Every structure is written in structure tokens, then in C-alpha cells.
XYZ file of C-alpha atoms in Angstrom:
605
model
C -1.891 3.912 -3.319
C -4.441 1.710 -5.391
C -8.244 3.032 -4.949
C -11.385 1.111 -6.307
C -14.363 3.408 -6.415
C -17.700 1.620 -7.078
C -21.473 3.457 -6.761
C -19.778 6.935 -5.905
C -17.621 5.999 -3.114
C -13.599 5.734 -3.659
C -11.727 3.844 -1.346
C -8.175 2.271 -0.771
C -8.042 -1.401 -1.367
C -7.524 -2.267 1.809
C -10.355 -0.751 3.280
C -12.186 -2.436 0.911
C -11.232 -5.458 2.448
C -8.923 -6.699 -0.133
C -5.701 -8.342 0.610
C -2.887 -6.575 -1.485
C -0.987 -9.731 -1.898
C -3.782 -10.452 -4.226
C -4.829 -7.797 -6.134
C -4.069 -8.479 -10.235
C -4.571 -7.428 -13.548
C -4.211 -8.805 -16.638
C -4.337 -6.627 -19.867
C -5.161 -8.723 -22.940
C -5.355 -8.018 -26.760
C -8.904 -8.986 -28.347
C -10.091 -10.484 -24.801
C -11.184 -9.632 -21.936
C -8.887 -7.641 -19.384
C -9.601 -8.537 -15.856
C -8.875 -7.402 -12.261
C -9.138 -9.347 -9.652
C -8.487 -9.882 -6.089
C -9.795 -11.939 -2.471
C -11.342 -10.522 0.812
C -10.005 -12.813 3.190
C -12.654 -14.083 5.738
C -15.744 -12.961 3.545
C -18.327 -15.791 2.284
C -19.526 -16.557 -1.052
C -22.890 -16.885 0.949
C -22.642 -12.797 2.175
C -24.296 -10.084 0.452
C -21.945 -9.437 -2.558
C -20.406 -6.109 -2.122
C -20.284 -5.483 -5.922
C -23.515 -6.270 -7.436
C -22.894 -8.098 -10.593
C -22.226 -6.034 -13.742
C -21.604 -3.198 -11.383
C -19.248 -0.492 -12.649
C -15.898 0.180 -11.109
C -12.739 2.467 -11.771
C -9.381 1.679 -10.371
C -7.199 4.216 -9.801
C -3.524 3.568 -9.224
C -0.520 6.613 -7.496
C -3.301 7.929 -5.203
C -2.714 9.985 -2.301
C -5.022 10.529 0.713
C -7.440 8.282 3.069
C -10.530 7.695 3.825
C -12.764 8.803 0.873
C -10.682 12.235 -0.077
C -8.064 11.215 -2.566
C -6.346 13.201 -5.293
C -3.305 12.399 -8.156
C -2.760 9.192 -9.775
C -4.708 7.611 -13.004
C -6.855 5.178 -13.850
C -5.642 2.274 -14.537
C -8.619 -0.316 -14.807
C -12.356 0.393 -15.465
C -14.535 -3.032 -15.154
C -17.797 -4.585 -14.448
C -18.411 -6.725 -11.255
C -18.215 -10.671 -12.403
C -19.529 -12.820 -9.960
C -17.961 -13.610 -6.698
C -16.521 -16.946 -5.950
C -14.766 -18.997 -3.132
C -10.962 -18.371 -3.297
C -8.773 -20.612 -0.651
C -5.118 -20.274 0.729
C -2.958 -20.770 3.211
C -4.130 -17.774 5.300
C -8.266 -19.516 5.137
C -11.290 -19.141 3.488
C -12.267 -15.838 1.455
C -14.101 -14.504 -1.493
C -12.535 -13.457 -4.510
C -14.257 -10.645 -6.682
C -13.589 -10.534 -10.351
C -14.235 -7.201 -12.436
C -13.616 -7.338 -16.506
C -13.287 -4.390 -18.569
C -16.022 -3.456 -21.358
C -14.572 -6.300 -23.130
C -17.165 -8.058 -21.375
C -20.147 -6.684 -23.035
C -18.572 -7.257 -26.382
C -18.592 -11.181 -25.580
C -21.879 -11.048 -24.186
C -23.934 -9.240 -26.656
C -24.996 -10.739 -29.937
C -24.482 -8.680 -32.997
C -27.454 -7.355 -35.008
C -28.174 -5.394 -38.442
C -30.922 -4.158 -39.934
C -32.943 -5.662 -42.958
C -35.894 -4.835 -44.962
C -38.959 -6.306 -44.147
C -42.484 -6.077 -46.240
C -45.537 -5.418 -44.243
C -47.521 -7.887 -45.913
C -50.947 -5.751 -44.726
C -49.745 -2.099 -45.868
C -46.896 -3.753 -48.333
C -44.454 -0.450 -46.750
C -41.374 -1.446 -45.924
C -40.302 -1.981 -42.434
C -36.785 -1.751 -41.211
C -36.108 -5.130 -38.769
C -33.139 -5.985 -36.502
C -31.614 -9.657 -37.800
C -29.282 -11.328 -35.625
C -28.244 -12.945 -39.299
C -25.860 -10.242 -40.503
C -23.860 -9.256 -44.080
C -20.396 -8.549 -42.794
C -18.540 -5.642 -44.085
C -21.900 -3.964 -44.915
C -24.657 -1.618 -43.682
C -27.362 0.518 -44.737
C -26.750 4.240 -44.146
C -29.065 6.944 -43.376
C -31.292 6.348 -46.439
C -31.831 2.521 -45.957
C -29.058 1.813 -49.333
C -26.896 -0.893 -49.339
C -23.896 0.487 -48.669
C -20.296 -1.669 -48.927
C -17.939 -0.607 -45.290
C -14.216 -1.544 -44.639
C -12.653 -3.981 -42.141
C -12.723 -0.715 -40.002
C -16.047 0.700 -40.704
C -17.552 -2.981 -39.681
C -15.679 -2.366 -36.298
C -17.207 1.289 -35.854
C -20.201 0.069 -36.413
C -19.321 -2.665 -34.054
C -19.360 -0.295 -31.356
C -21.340 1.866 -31.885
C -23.952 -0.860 -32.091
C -22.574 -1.944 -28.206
C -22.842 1.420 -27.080
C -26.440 1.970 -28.246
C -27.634 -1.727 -26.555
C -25.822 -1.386 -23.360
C -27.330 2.188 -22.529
C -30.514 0.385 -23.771
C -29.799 -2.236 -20.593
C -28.736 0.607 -18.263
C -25.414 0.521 -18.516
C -23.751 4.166 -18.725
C -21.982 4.886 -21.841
C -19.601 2.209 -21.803
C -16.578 3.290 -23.968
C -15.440 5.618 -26.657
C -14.857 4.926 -29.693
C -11.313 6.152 -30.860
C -8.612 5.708 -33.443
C -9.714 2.786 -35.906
C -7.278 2.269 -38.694
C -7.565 -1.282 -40.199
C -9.035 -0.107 -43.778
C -8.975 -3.335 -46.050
C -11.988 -3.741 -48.048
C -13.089 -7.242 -47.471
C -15.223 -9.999 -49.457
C -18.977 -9.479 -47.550
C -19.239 -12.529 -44.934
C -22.688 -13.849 -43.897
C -22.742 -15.126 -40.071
C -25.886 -16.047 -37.872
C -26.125 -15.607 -33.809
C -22.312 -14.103 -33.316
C -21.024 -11.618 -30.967
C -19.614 -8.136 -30.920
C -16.352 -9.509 -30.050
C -16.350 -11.965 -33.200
C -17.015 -9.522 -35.340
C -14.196 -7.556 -34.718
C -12.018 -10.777 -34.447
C -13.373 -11.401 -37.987
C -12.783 -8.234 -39.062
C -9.111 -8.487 -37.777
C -8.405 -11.573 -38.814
C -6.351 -10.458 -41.864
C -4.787 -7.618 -40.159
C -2.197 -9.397 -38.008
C -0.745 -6.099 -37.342
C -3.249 -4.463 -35.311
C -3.467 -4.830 -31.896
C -6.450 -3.788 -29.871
C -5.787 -0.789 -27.140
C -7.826 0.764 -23.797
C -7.364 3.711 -22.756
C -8.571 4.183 -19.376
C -7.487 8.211 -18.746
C -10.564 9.257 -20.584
C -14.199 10.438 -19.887
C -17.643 11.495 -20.428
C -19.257 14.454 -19.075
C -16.693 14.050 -16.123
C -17.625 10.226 -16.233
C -14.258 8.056 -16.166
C -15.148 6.270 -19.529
C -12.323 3.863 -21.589
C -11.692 4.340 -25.403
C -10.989 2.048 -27.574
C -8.914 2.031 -30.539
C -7.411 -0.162 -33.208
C -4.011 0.630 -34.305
C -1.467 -1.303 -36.560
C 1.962 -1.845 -35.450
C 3.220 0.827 -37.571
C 1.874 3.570 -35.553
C 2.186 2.489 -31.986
C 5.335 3.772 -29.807
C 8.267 2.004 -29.070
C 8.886 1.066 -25.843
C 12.360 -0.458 -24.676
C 13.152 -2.774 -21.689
C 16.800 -3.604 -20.546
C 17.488 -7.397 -19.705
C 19.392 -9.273 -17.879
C 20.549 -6.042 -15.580
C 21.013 -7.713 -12.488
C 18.355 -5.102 -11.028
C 14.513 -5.249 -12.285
C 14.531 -7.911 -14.773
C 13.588 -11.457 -13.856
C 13.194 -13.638 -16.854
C 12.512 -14.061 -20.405
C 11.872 -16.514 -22.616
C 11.890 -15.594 -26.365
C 11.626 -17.502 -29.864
C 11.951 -15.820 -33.679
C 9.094 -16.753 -35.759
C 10.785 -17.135 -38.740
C 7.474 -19.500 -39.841
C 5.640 -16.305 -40.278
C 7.534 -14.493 -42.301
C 6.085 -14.649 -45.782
C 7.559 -15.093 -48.656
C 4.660 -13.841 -50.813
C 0.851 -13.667 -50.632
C -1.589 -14.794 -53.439
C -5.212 -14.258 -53.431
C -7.271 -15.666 -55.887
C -11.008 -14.507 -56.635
C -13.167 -16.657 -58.355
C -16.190 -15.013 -59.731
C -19.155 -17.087 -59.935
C -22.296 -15.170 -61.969
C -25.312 -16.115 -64.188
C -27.255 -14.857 -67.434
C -30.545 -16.190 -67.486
C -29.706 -18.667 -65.625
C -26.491 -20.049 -67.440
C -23.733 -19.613 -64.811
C -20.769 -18.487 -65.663
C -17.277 -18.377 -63.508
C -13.862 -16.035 -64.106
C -10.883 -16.198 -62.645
C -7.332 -15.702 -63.829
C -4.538 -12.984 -63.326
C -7.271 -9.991 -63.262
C -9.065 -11.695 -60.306
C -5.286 -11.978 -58.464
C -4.582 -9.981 -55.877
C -0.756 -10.808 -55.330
C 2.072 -8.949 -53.026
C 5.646 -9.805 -52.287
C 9.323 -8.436 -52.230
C 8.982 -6.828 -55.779
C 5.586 -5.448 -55.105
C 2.450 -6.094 -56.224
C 1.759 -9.003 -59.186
C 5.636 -9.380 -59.650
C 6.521 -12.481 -61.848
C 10.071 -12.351 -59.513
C 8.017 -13.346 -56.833
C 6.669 -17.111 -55.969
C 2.998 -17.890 -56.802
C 3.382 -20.831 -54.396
C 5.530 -23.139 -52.192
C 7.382 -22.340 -48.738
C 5.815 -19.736 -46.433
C 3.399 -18.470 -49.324
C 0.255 -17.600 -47.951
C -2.665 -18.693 -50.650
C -6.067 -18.107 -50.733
C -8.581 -18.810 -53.047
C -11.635 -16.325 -52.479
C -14.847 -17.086 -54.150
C -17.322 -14.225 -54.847
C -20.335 -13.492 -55.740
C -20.461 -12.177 -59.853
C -23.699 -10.538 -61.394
C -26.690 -12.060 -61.747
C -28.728 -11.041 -65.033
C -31.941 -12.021 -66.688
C -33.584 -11.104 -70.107
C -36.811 -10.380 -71.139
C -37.405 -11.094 -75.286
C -40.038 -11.284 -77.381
C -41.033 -10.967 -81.109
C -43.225 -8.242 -82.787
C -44.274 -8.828 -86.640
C -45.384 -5.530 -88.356
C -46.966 -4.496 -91.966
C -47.213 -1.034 -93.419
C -50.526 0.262 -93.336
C -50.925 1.239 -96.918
C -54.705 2.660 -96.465
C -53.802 5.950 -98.211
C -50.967 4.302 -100.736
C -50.469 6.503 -103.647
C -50.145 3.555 -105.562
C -53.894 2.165 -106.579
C -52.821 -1.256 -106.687
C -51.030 -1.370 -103.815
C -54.180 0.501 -101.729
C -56.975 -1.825 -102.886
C -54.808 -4.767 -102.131
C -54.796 -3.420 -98.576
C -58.163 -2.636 -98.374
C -58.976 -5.827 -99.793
C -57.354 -7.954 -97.010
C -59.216 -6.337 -94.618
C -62.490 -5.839 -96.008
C -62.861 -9.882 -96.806
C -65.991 -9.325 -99.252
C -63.973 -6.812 -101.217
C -62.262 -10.608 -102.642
C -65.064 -11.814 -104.084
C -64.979 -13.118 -107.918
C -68.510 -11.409 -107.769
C -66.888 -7.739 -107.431
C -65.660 -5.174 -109.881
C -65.095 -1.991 -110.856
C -64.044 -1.392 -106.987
C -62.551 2.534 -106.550
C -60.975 3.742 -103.188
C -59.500 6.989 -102.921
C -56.478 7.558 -101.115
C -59.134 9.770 -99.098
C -59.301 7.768 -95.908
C -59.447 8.863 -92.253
C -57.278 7.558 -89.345
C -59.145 8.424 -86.009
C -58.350 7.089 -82.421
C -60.835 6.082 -79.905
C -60.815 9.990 -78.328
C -61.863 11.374 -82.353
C -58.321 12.832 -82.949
C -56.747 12.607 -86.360
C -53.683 10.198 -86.568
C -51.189 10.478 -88.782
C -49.186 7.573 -90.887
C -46.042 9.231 -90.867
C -45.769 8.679 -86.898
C -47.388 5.415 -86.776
C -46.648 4.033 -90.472
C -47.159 -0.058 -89.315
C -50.012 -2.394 -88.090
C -49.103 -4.695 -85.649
C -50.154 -7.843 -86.907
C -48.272 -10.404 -84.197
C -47.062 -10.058 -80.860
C -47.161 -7.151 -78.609
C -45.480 -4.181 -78.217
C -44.335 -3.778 -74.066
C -42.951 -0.718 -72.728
C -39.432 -1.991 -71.994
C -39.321 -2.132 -76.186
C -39.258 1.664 -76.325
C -41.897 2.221 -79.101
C -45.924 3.751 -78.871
C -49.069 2.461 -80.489
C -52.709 3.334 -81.022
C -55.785 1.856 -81.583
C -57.361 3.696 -84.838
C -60.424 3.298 -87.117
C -59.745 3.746 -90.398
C -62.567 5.151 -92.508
C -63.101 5.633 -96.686
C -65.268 5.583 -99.285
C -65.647 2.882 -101.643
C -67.237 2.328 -105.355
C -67.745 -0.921 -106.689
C -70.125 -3.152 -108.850
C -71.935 -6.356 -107.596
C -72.422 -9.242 -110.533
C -74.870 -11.981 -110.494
C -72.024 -14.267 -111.091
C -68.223 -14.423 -111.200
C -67.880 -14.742 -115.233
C -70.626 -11.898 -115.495
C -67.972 -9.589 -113.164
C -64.871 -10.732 -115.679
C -66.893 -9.600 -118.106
C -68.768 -6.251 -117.088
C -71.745 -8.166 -118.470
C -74.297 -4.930 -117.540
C -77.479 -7.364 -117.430
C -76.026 -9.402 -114.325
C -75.377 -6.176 -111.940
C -76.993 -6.588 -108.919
C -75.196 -3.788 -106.852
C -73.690 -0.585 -107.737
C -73.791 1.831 -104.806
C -72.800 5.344 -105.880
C -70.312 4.997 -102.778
C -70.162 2.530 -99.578
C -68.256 3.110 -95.837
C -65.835 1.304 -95.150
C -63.864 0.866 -91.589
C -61.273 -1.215 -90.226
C -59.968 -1.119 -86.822
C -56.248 -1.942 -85.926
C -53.120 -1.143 -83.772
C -51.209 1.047 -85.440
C -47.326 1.666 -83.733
C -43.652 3.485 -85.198
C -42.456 -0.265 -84.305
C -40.824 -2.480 -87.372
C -41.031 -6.148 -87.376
C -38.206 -7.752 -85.466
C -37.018 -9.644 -82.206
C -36.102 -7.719 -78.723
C -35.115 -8.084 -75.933
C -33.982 -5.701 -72.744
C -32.545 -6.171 -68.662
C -35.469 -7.859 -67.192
C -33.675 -7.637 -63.519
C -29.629 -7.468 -62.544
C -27.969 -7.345 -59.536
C -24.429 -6.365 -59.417
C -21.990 -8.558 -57.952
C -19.047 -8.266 -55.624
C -16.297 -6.277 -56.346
C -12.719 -8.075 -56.414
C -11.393 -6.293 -53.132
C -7.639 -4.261 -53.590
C -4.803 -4.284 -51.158
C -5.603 -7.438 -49.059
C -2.223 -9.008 -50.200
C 0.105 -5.767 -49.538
C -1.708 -5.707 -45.931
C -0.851 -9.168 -45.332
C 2.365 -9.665 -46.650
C 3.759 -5.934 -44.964
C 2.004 -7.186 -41.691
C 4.071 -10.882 -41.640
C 7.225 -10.039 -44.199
C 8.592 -8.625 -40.879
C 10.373 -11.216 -38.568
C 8.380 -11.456 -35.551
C 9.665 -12.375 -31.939
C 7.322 -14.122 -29.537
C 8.059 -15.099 -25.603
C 7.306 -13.638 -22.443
C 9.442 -11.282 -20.473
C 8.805 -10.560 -16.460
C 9.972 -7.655 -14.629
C 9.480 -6.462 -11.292
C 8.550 -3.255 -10.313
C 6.655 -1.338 -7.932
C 4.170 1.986 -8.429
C 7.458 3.947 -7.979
C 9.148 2.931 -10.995
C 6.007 3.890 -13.412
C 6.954 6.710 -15.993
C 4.532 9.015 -14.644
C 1.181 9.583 -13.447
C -0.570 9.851 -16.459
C -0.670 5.620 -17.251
C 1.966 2.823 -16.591
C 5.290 1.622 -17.538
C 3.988 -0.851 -20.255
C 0.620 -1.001 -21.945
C -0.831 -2.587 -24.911
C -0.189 0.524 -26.961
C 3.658 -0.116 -27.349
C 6.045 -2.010 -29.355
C 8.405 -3.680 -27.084
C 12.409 -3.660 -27.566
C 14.380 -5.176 -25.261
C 17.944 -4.156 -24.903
C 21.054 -5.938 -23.212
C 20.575 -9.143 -24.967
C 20.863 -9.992 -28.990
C 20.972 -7.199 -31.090
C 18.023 -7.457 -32.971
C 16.370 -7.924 -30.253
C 16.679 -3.707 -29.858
C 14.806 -3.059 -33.082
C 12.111 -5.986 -33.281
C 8.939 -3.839 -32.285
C 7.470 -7.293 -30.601
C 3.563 -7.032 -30.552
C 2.470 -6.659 -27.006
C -0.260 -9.291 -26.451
C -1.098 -9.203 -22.954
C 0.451 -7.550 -19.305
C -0.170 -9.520 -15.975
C 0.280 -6.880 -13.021
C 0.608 -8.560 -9.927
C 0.078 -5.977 -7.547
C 1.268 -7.812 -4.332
C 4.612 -9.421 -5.604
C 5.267 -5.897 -7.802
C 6.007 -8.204 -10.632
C 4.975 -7.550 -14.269
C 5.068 -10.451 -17.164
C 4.521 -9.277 -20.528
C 3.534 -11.329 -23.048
C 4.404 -10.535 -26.986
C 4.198 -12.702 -30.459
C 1.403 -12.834 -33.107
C -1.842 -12.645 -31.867
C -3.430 -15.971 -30.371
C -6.703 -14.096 -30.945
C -6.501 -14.074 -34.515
C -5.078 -16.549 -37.549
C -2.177 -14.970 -37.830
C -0.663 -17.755 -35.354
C 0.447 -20.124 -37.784
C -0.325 -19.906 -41.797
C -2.428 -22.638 -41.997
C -5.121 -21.094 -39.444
C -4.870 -17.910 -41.289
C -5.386 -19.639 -44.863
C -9.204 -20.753 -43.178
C -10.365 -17.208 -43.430
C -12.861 -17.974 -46.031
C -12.998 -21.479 -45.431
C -16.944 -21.014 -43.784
C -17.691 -18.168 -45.409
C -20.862 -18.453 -47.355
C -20.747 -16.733 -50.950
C -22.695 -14.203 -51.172
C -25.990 -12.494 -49.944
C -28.147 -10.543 -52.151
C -27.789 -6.842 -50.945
C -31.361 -6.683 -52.443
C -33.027 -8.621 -49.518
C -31.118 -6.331 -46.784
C -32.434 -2.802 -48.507
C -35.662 -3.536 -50.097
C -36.779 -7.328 -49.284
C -37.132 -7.754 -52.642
C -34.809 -9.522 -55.443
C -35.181 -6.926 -57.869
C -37.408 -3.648 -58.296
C -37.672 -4.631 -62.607
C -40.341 -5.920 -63.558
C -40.300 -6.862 -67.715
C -43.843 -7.212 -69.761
C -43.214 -10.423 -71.846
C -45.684 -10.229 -74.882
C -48.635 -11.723 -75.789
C -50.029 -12.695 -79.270
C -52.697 -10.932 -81.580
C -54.479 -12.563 -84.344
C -51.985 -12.938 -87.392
C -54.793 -11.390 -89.550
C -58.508 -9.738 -89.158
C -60.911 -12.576 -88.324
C -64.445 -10.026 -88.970
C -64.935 -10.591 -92.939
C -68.083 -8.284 -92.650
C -71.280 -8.757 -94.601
C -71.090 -7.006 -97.627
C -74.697 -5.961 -97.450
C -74.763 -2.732 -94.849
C -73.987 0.132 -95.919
C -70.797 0.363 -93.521
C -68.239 -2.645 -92.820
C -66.452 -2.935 -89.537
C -63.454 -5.101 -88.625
C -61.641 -5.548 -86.061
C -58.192 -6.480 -85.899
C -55.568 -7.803 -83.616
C -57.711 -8.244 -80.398
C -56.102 -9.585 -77.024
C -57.574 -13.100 -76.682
């Protein structure tokens, strides 16, 4: 017996209102799977008896009446479509429509959280974009983190899960077995839905084949799961033909068009340096897979059934900071007398005149900085003289005042001061101050330069070409084979005789027919008639129908999004001083008269 129950109350089709001869189901890979049947005599214009998105489970091998029933298994769990008019020969009626959770994957858009910058507090702010960075998410600390064909799909659901309880729908599935694992190129997309996601993120995993399992629950809830499983780890299932009993008819073609012959990928890098761009590509950006393995030269790089691709990414992106410092030695304290007045002399400008003599400096002087603490050469032996030293360069500097004590003799005139002509001294001091002020630093003269801001770039993705080629090498069969059967013949009571989970065999006909592990794509159950048709063949959902869909994979596929903008809404977190210039040389010349001479040197204009 078939049961629908709906709000809490299970009953037989029939007293339902449904007429058996109707009832169907169709279980399809990467679509929808629908039930439906008509309630003869009902109106479109009645009260619906299933609200719309309402929740039923149908159970099929019941036994009992009334509302008491017992045995059996689910076979369907759907939401309530609309009802619409449905005509035959019998009259008028209303047919109701349910589709499994399939539904709400087509019917809610996709969304992933970005960083946003509170332009008031300047925090950041975590915002859901319905422009999402495929084959990516942030994890629990808001990083960028890179996810798998597989962890896009998990994430997928669990996304669904989280806005459909958000709506009021009860948990609507659980998430099983995902295997797809390929690590795909990131893939920008704006306004799409669950259901294209996964489709995206299947799309080069011809293999896998999408499966409901409707036996499970939560907290006692009858609840589907979902999982994603490759053809190399689904059961085999075999069907005879041509028996003369159950079998009807088949129809069924080799796809010898999809069986490759190789697979070449080929990832063009695409990067810039201060805004030179640069592009790579060759044999270390190839990702290629055939009968002698991966990057064989015995296998073609082209021609018949070769599946190419030419995948461009995203390289790094890098930009420099430079700048040039110019440095002397500040030889205040030289041991060499020469070598100390001439120092002394270019920054106490009077100390030049042709009117000065006899000038004595000890190598006495004082380096202070502005706090009063004693500096010492040997740590900061230069003077910055041009330019300016920025953090990123790695070295320190200090403002000091450099303090001594000077002897000299003033002369009426130049020739006297040649001379030492006594008569003509118009100055001797027994001693005079003298101070400079200047930027002292451990820096040498020299251009630099350091990272100013770099993002990393994509990483060439590994095993796409083995996935592919192992997924299509394989010949593949593709028809449609119809059975008929009743409830009776159904292997037991714990699910049917066929479901999307199996690879089908069919035996009785050609021999490789026995070993072919078709891909089942979809299963019409028509309840009434007690026939099945089964569907099998690549997957019309993906590109894997033909080699020239599947070579579009990248075809609208914009490059490359900075995972900067998603985690911190910001480009880069480096920021690079660039610096700025100091006088070349000490502009205060002094007056010569006071009894202490100031200077100051390299000032920030």
C-alpha cells in the first residue's frame, strides 16, 4: 500500500482522493525529483488540500487502514507545488505536484560572506553578498580560506539548511557522503542558485551522480540525505532483458564520442610587478593525463577526442617601495686634526672665513639627544645629509646636538690672518661654544627598496586531468530501459528495486552490456501501470554530454578576485613610507659674534 502523510496525518492514497492510475514519480540526477498525481472531480478553484511548500512523506509496502499503518519505507519526501487543472477521459480533476528538497536548492540564491568597513567606527563588518568567490570561504576566523569541488558543495548545503529553517521550513535534508575532491580554479558568479553551484562544482566530475536517501531522519523526523558519490563507489545493480517476463523495452547507444583519448589543461598565469604584467605558461603550468599517466610524451597533446582547456589564473600581484638615502661620517671627534676642523668647518660657516686663524678644536665634543642622554658615534657613525630614512629600511636615527670648544684668532683682514700679523687681531677668545644639530643614523649611503604590498596568486590546481580523463576513458552506454513491476517484486522493504545509487548492468543481451556500470540518470515510477523506465548515459545536467560543452567550463569564468576584498575589504594591510628630502647641507651659517653658534641641519621642509 502507498501512504502520503502531510501535517501529521498518514493516509492511503486513495483516501486521499487520488486516483492510483495516476500516481508517479520521477527520480532525477541534479534536478528536481517529483511526485505527482490527480484527484478526479476536485477544482483548481477548491481549497488546496496541500498548502503550497507543504511537507509530505510517501511511504510505499504499507500495511493497515485508516490512519494506523506500520512496515514499508519511504520512498518520496516533497514539498506541495501548486495545484493545477489535469483533464482525461474519466473528466475534470486537480492534479497536485510535490518536489523533493531539490526544490529549495533551485529556489534559493546562493550567498557568502565579505568584509565590509564601517566607514563611522572603521571595524570591520562581516556582510552576506549574493556575488560569491567559488571554491572559497572564510572559516571561523574570517581568513580566506581555498575549499575543494566538495567543500563548495558542503557549504552548499549547509548554507540551504541554515536559510530554509530561517523561512520555517524544518530541517530539510542531511548532509551525507560528499566525495568529489578536485581543487578547482576560484570562479566569481553574481545572483546564482544553490543548485548551480553544485552543477558548477560538478561540472568536471562527470562521474558523480547525485543520490537521496529518503530512509533517514531527524529527531524521529523523516528527513532525506544527500550525498555525492562517483561511479566508482556506487553498487552494481543488474537487470535481465529481453526475458519474455518483466522487461519491456530498451533502447541503448555506446558513446564511444566520450571516451577520451587524453586530457590537457593549460594554466596561464597572468601577474604584475609594479605594475609591469607579466604571464607564464608552459609544461610546469600543464596539467596533462592519459593512457601512460600523467604528462606522458606517449600520449596526444591534441587532436581526436582530446579534451583541451586552456585555464587562465590569477598570478601575484607585487609592488615596491624605493628610495635613496645619502650619508657622511660625522667626523666631530676625528682623531685626525685635519680631518675634524674640516668638519667643523662645514658646519660652522664663519669658521671659513679668510679672516680666521689659529682655529683649535679638541676631539672633546659632546653628542646629546633632545632627552640630555649621551650618544655615541660608534652606533650612529653617519649624518644623514639627503633623503630619509623609513622604517621599512631597517635602520634607527637620532636627532643630536653636538657641542665643543673652540680657539681661534679674528684678523682685521685676510692677508693680516696669512700672516699672524699681531697688530690686526681683532678677536681671540680664550675658547668659544660651538653646536651643530643633525640626524645622526647606523644607515650608509645607498638606494633601497622593500615589498610595499603583495598578494599571492592562484595556485595551478593538481589532479583535474586524472579526474577527467578516469571519469570519460571508460566507454559509456546511454539509452533507456523500461520494466514493469509491481510493489511485490521490490528487493525488500528497506528502499526499491532501482535507485539513483546504482550502476546498472543489464544481462541477456550483448556482453558488455553485463559489465558497463551505466550511470543511472533518472527513474520514472508509474505507480498505476507498475511500469518503471530508467534512464542512464552521461549526465544532461552537466558538460560532460558532449566534449565541446564540457571544454566551456571556463569559458565565463572571470579571472580572478582578490581574496583581500572578501577577508579584510582592503587590497593590502602594507603600507610603505616613501622618503622625503632634507637639505643637502646646513643652511644656518651662524653669526660669528655670540659666544655660542647653533645650526641646524637637515630639517623636514
Amino acid at each position: 500500500m502507498i501512504t502520503l502523510e502531510y501535517a501529521g496525518q498518514e493516509k492511503s492514497m486513495g483516501d486521499w482522493g487520488f486516483s492510483l492510475g495516476s500516481l508517479q514519480c520521477s527520480h532525477r540526477n541534479l534536478a528536481a525529483s517529483v511526485y505527482s498525481g490527480d484527484i478526479p472531480g476536485a477544482a483548481v478553484t477548491d481549497t488546496p488540500i496541500f498548502a503550497f511548500e507543504g511537507k509530505v512523506v510517501i511511504r510505499r509496502k504499507r500495511t493497515g487502514s485508516g490512519t494506523i499503518w506500520s512496515g514499508g519505507y519511504v520512498a518520496f519526501i516533497g514539498y506541495a507545488m501548486p495545484p493545477q487543472s489535469a483533464q482525461d477521459g474519466s473528466g475534470a480533476g486537480v492534479r497536485y505536484t510535490f518536489q523533493n528538497a531539490w526544490y529549495l536548492f533551485d529556489n534559493i540564491p546562493y550567498q557568502q560572506y565579505f568584509a565590509s568597513r564601517n566607514t563611522t567606527t572603521h571595524a570591520l563588518e562581516y556582510k552576506p553578498m549574493s556575488e560569491v568567490l567559488l571554491f572559497s570561504r572564510l572559516d571561523g576566523s574570517n581568513f580566506y580560506q581555498k575549499i575543494t569541488s566538495g567543500g563548495q558543495i558542503s557549504d552548499v548545503c549547509t548554507f540551504l539548511i541554515a536559510q530554509s529553517v530561517a523561512a520555517g521550513i524544518a530541517t530539510p535534508v542531511i548532509v551525507g557522503t560528499v566525495e568529489p575532491a578536485l581543487n578547482l580554479p576560484s570562479f566569481i558568479a553574481r545572483e546564482i542558485m544553490c543548485s548551480n553551484v553544485i552543477q558548477k562544482a560538478l561540472e568536471l566530475s562527470p562521474d558523480v551522480t547525485m543520490i537521496w536517501d529518503y530512509t533517514t531522519s531527524t529527531a524521529g523526523v523523516p528527513t532525506p540525505t544527500i550525498s555525492f558519490l562517483s561511479r566508482t563507489s556506487r553498487t552494481s545493480k543488474s537487470l535481465a532483458i529481453l526475458n519474455g517476463t518483466d522487461h519491456k523495452r530498451l533502447s541503448i547507444v555506446p558513446r564511444y564520442d566520450l571516451q577520451l583519448r587524453g586530457v590537457v589543461l593549460q594554466y596561464r598565469i597572468t601577474g604584475s610587478d609594479n605594475g609591469s604584467t607579466w604571464v607564464k605558461c608552459g609544461d610546469a603550468q600543464k596539467d596533462k593525463y592519459g593512457p601512460h599517466g600523467a604528462n606522458s610524451a606517449l600520449d596526444p597533446d591534441g587532436g581526436l577526442r582530446v579534451l583541451l582547456q586552456t585555464i587562465d589564473l590569477q598570478g601575484s600581484t607585487s609592488t615596491t617601495v624605493s628610495a635613496a638615502i645619502e650619508c657622511t661620517a660625522v667626523d666631530a671627534n676625528h682623531a685626525t686634526t685635519g680631518t675634524r676642523l674640516a668638519w667643523w668647518k662645514n658646519k660652522v660657516q664663519w669658521l671659513k672665513s679668510d679672516k680666521i686663524g689659529s682655529i683649535t678644536i679638541p676631539a672633546t665634543a659632546t653628542i646629546k639627544d633632545d632627552s640630555g642622554s649621551t650618544v655615541s658615534l660608534g652606533t650612529y657613525p653617519n649624518e644623514v645629509t639627503r633623503g630619509q630614512i623609513a622604517n621599512w629600511m631597517g635602520f634607527t636615527q637620532k636627532w643630536v646636538t653636538i657641542t665643543c670648544k673652540a680657539t681661534f684668532v679674528r684678523y682685521h683682514t685676510a692677508a693680516a690672518a696669512t700672516g699672524a700679523v699681531a697688530a690686526l687681531v681683532t678677536e681671540k677668545p680664550d675658547e668659544k661654544e660651538l653646536s651643530v644639530r643633525i640626524l645622526v643614523t647606523n644607515a650608509t649611503t645607498g638606494p633601497y627598496s622593500a615589498l610595499a604590498s603583495n598578494v599571492d596568486g592562484e595556485t595551478v590546481p593538481s589532479g583535474i586531468a586524472a579526474s577527467i580523463y578516469n571519469a570519460l576513458s571508460v566507454l559509456q552506454f546511454e539509452g533507456e530501459n523500461i520494466i514493469v513491476q509491481d510493489e511485490a517484486t521490490n528487493d525488500t522493504n528497506n528502499g526499491p528495486l532501482l535507485h539513483l545509487g546504482h550502476k546498472l548492468n543489464l544481462t541477456g543481451g550483448r556482453s558488455e552490456w553485463t559489465t558497463m556500470n551505466a550511470q543511472v540518470q533518472s527513474i520514472t515510477e508509474n505507480d498505476g501501470s507498475g511500469t518503471t523506465s530508467i534512464s542512464f548515459g552521461p549526465n544532461r545536467f552537466l558538460s560532460a554530454g558532449d566534449l565541446a560543452s564540457m571544454a566551456q567550463f571556463n569559458r565565463l569564468r572571470r579571472t580572478w578576485y582578490n581574496p583581500k576584498l572578501r577577508e579584510t575589504a582592503s587590497l593590502s594591510d602594507n603600507a610603505a613610507e616613501l622618503g622625503e628630502d632634507f637639505p643637502k647641507e646646513n643652511t644656518s651659517a651662524g653669526s660669528g659674534v655670540s659666544h655660542q653658534i647653533g645650526s641646524t641641519f637637515g630639517f623636514v621642509a
